Coordinates of C-alpha atoms in Angstrom, one line a residue:
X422 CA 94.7 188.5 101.7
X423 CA 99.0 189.1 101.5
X424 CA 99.4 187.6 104.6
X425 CA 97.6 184.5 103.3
X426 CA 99.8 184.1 100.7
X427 CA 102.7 184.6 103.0
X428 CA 102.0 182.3 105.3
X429 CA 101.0 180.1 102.4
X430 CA 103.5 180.4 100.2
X431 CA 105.9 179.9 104.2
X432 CA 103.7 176.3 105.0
X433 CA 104.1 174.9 101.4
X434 CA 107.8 176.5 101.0
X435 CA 109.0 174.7 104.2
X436 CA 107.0 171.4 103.5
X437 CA 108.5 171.4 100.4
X438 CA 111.8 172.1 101.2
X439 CA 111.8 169.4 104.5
X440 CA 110.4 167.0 101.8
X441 CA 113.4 167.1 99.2
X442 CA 115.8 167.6 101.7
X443 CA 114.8 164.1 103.2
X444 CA 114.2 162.4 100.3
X445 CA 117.9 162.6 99.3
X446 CA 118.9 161.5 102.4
X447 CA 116.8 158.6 101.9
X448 CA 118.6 157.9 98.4
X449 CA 121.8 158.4 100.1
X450 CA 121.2 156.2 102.9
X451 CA 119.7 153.5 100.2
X452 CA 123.1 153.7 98.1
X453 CA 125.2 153.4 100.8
X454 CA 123.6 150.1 102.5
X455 CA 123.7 148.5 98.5
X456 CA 127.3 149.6 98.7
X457 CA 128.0 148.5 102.1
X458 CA 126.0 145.3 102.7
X459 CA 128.3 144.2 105.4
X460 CA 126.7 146.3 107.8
X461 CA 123.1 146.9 108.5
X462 CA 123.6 151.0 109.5
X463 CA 122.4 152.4 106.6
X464 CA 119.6 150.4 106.1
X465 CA 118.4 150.8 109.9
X466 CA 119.3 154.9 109.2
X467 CA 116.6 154.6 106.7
X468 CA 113.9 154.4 109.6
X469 CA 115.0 158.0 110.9
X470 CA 113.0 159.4 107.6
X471 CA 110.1 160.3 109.9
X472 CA 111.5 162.4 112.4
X473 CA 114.1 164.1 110.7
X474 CA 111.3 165.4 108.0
X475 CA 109.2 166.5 111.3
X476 CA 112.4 168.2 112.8
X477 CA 113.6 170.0 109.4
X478 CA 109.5 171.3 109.1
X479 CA 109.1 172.7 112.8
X480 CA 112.7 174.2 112.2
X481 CA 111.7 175.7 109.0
X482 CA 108.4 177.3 110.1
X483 CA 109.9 178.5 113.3
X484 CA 112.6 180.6 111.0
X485 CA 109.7 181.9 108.0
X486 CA 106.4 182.3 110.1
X487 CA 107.5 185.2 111.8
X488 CA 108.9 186.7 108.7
X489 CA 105.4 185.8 106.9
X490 CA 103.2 186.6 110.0
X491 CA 104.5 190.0 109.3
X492 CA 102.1 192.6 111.6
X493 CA 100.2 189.9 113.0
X494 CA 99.1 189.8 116.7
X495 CA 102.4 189.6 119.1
X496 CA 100.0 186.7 121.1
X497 CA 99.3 184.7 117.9
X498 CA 103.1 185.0 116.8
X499 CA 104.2 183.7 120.0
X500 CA 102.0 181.2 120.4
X501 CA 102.9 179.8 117.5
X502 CA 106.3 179.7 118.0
X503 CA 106.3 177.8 121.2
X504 CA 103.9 175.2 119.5
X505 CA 106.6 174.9 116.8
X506 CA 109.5 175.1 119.3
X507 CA 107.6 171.8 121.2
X508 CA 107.5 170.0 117.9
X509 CA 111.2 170.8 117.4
X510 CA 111.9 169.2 121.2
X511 CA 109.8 166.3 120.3
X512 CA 110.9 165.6 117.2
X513 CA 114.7 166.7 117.7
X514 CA 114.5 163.4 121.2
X515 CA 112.6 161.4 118.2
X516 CA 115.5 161.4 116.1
X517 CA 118.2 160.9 118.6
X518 CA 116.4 157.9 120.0
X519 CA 115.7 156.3 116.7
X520 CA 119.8 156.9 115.5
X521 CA 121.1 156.0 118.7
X522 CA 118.8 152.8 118.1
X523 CA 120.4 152.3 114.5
X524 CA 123.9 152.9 115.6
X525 CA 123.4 150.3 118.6
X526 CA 121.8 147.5 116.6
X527 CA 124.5 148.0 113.7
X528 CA 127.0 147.1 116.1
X529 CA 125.5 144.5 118.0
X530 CA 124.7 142.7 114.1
X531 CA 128.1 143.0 113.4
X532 CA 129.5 141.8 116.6
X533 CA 127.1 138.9 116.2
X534 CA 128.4 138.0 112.8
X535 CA 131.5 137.3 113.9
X536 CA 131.1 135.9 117.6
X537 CA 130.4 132.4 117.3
X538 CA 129.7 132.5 121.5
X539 CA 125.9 131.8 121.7
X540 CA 126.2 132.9 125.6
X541 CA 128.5 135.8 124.8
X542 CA 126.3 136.8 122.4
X543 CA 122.7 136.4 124.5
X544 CA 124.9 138.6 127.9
X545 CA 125.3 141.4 124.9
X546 CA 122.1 141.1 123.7
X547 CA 120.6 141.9 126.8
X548 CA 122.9 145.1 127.8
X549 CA 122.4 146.2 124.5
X550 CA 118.3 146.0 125.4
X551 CA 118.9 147.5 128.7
X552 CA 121.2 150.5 127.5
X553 CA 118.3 150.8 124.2
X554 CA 116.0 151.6 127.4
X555 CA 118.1 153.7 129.9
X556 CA 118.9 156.3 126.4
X557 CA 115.2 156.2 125.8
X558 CA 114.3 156.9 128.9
X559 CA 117.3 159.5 129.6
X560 CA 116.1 161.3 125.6
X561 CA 112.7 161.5 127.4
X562 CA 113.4 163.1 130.6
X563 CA 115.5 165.6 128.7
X564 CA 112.8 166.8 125.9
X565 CA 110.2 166.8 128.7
X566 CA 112.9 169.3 131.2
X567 CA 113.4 171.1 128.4
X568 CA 109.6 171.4 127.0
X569 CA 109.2 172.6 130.5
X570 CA 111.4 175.2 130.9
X571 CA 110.2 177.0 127.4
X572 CA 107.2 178.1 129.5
X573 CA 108.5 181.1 132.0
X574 CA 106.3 179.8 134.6
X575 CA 107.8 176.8 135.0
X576 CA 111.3 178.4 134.8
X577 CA 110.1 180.8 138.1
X578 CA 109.0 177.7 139.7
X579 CA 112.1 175.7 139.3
X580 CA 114.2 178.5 140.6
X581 CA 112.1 178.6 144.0
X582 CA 112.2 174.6 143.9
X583 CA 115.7 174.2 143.5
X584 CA 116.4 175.1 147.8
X585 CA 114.3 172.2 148.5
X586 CA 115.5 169.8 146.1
X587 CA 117.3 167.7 148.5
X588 CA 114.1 167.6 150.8
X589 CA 112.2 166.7 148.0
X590 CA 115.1 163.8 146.5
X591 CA 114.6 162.5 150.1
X592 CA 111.2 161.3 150.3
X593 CA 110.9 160.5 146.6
X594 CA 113.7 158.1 147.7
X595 CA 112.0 156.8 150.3
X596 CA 108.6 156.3 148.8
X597 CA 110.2 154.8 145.7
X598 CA 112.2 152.6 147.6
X599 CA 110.9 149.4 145.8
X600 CA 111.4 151.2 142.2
X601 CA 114.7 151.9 143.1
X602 CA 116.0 148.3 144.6
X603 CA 114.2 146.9 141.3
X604 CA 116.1 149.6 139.0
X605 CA 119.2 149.0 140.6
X606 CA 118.3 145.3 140.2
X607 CA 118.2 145.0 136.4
X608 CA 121.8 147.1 136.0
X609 CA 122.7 144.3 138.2
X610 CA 121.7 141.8 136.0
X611 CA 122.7 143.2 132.8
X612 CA 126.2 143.8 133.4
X613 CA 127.0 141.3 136.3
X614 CA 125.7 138.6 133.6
X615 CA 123.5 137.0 136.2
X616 CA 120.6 136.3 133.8
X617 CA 120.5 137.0 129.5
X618 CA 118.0 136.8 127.0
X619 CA 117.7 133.1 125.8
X620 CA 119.0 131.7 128.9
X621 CA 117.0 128.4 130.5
X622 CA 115.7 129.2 134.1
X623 CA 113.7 127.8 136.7
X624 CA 111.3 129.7 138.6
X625 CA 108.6 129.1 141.5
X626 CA 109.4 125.4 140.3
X627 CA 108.9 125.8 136.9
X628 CA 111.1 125.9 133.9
X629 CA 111.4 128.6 131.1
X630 CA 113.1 130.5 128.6
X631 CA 113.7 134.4 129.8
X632 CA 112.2 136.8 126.4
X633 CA 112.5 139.9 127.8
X634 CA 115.1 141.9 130.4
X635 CA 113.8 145.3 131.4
X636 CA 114.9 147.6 133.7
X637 CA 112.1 147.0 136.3
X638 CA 111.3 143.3 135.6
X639 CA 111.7 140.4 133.8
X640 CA 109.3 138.1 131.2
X641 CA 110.3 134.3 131.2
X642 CA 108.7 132.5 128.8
X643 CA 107.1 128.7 130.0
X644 CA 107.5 124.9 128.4
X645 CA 103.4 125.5 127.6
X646 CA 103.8 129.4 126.2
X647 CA 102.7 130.8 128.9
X648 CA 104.3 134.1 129.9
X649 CA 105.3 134.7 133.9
X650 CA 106.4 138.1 134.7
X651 CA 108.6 138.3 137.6
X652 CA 110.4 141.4 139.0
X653 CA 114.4 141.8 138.1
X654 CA 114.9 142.0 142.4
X655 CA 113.6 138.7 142.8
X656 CA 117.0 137.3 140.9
X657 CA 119.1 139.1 143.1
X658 CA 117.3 138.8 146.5
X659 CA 116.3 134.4 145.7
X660 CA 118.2 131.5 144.9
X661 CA 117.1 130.2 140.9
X662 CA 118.5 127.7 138.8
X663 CA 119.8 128.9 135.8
X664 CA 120.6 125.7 133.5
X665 CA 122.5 127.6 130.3
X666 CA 125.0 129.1 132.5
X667 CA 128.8 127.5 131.5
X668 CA 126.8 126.2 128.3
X669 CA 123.6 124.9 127.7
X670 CA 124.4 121.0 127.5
X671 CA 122.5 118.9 130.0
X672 CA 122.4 115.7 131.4
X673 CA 119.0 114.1 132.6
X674 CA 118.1 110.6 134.2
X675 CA 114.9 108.5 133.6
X676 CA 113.2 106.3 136.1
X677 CA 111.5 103.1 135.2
X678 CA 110.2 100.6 138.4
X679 CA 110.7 96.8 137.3
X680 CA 110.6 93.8 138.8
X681 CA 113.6 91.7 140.2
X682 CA 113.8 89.3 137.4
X683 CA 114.4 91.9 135.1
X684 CA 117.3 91.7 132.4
X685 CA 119.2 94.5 133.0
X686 CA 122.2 93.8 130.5
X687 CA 119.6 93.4 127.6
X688 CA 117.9 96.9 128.7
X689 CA 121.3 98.8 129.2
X690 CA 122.0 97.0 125.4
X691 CA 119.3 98.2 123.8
X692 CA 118.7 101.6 125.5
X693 CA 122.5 102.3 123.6
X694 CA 121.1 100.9 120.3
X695 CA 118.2 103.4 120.2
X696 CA 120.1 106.5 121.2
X697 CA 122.1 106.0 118.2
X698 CA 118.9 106.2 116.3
X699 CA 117.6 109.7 118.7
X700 CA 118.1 112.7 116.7
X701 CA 118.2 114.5 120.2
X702 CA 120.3 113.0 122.0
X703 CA 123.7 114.8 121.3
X704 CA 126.2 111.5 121.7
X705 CA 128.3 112.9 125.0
X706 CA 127.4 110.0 127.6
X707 CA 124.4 107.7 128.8
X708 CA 124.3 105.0 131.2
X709 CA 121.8 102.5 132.6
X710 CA 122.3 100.8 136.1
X711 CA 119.6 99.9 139.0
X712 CA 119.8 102.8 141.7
X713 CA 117.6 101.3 144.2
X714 CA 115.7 98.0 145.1
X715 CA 112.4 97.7 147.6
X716 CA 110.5 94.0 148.5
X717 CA 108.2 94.7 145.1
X718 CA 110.6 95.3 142.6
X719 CA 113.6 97.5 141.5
X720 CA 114.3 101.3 140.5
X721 CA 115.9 101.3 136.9
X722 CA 118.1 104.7 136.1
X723 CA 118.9 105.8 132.5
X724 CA 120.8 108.6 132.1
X725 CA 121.1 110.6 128.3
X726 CA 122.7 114.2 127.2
X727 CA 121.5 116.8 124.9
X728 CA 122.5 120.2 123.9
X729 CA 119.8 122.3 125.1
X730 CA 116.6 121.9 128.3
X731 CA 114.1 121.4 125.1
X732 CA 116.3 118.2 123.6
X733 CA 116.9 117.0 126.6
X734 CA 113.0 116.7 127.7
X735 CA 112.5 115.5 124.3
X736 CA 115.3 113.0 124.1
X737 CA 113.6 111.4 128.6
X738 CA 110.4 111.0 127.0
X739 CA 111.7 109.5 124.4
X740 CA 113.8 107.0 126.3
X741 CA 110.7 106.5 128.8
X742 CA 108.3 105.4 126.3
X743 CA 110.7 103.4 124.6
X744 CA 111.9 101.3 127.7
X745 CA 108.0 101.0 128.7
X746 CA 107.1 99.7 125.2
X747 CA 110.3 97.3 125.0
X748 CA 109.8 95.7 128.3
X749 CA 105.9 95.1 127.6
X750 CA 106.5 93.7 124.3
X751 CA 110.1 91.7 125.0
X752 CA 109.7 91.1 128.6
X753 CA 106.4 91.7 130.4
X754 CA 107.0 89.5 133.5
X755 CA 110.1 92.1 134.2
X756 CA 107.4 95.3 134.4
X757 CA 106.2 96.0 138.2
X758 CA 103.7 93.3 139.7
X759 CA 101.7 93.8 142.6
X760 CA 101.5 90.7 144.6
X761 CA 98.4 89.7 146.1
X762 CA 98.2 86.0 146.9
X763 CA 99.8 84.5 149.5
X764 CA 103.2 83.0 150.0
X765 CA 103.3 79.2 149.3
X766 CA 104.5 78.6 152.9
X767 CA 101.7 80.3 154.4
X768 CA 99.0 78.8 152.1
X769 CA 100.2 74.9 152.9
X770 CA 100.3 76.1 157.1
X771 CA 96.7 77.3 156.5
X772 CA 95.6 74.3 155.3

């Protein structure tokens, strides 16, 4: 019955203590982010709550239960202590991944609140993602080698493993070959500011906006909110057009097939009249001229500006349907005509 108490009296003792001593760090944290609300540390700090209670709990039992366990079973003891000793490894890569995580983003909102560089800004966004993931991944490989090596089995095994470690580094190389290339790949891309999150790119003929930069591959996000996943070696191994690179203003031209009578002044006049009246179009340049004439008719170009790909495919349709509707309402013998009598020459022979 004493040693219930004990290792009562040791569960609710350390639960007790892990809870107080985390609660004031969560009052300290929330009085430092109302007195510092230029930065977002404290408040992202406050998310660490969690782990740190799980790390100060394993750490606590580990240092009573023995004492509380008093005579107990020397198996049961130990057992115990390695279960706790896990939870302290767990928890302990927990809480360095979630501050590292609160540091990171605390310095990218700040560097973002004072960069006014919208492609500056997406280039650090998306090494900021990438090192996020190689920490996360490093954290994990850690806790798991050191998990590992807490069992004296494994210990034994990594000694007589060690020889053959370069054998073995070898032919993981080899049969990872294609993990590698794309690993490689995405440091590639996030520091040699090939591709960033936000940036306009077209794919397998089709047009995008890239959402998420991993390590292995890449999600670019469609005009029609579809999602195509593409791996990060395909960027360095193809050719792609990337249209926010140098800035994301863009010029774009619009086709219309008329006839020859039609009055290409008036068009080019009022084509500038409703741009002024086009919320999209961003005033940098547009023209009108005839690029190309056939026997049925003649090739009409406009060409119009806008800031971003989404204006600018907003800003052609626009233009389009308003050239349509202005020749069929102002001018209807200038839209295309497809002849099919015969020339007056060749009618008055044939009779």
């Amino acid at each position: 019955m004493e040693s219930v108490v004990r290792l009562a009296i040791s569960v609710g003792g350390s639960a007790l203590v892990a809870f107080v001593v985390c609660r004031a760090a969560d009052l300290l944290a929330r009085f430092a982010d109302a007195r510092h609300p230029e930065t977002p540390l404290w408040g992202l700090l406050r998310r660490c709550r969690t782990p740190l209670y799980v790390v100060l709990l394993a750490a606590l039992l580990r240092w009573t239960y023995p004492v509380a366990a008093g005579r107990g079973p020397a198996m049961h003891t130990e057992a115990v202590n390695r279960v706790l000793l896990l939870c302290l490894i767990g928890a302990g890569a927990w809480l360095t991944v979630r501050t590292v995580a609160a540091v990171v983003e605390s310095t990218y909102a700040r560097y973002a609140g004072r960069s006014r560089d919208a492609a500056r800004l997406r280039r650090v966004r998306t090494q900021v993602t990438l090192i996020m993931r190689v920490v996360s991944v490093a954290v994990g490989v850690l806790a798991a080698a050191a998990a590992l090596v807490t069992f004296p089995s494994f210990r034994t095994l990594g000694t007589s493993l060690l020889a053959s470690a370069g054998i073995i580094g070898i032919v993981a190389g080899v049969a990872a070959q294609s993990t590698l290339s794309n690993l490689f790949a995405g440091f590639q891309i996030a520091f040699g500011d090939m591709v960033r999150i936000g940036d306009t790119v077209v794919v397998d003929g089709e047009w995008g906006v890239v959402e998420e930069v991993t390590l292995t591959f890449l999600t670019v996000r469609t005009w029609d909110e579809r999602r195509v996943t593409l791996p990060v070696s395909y960027f360095t191994s193809r050719p792609f057009e990337n249209w926010s690179r140098g800035g994301a203003e863009m010029t774009g031209s619009v086709f219309v097939h008329c006839d020859h009578t039609t009055p290409v002044a008036l068009a080019r006049a009022h084509l500038q009249e409703f741009l002024t009246t086009c919320d999209t179009w961003d005033g940098r340049g547009w023209d009108l001229a005839v690029t190309d004439t056939s026997p049925t008719g003649i090739t009409v170009r406009a060409i119009v500006t806008a800031k971003d790909a989404d204006d600018l495919w907003t800003t052609r349709c626009a233009v389009r349907e308003e050239l349509v509707g202005w020749l069929a309402r102002e001018h209807p013998g200038a839209l295309p005509r497809v002849v099919t009598a015969p020339a007056a020459q060749q009618a008055e022979r044939d009779r």
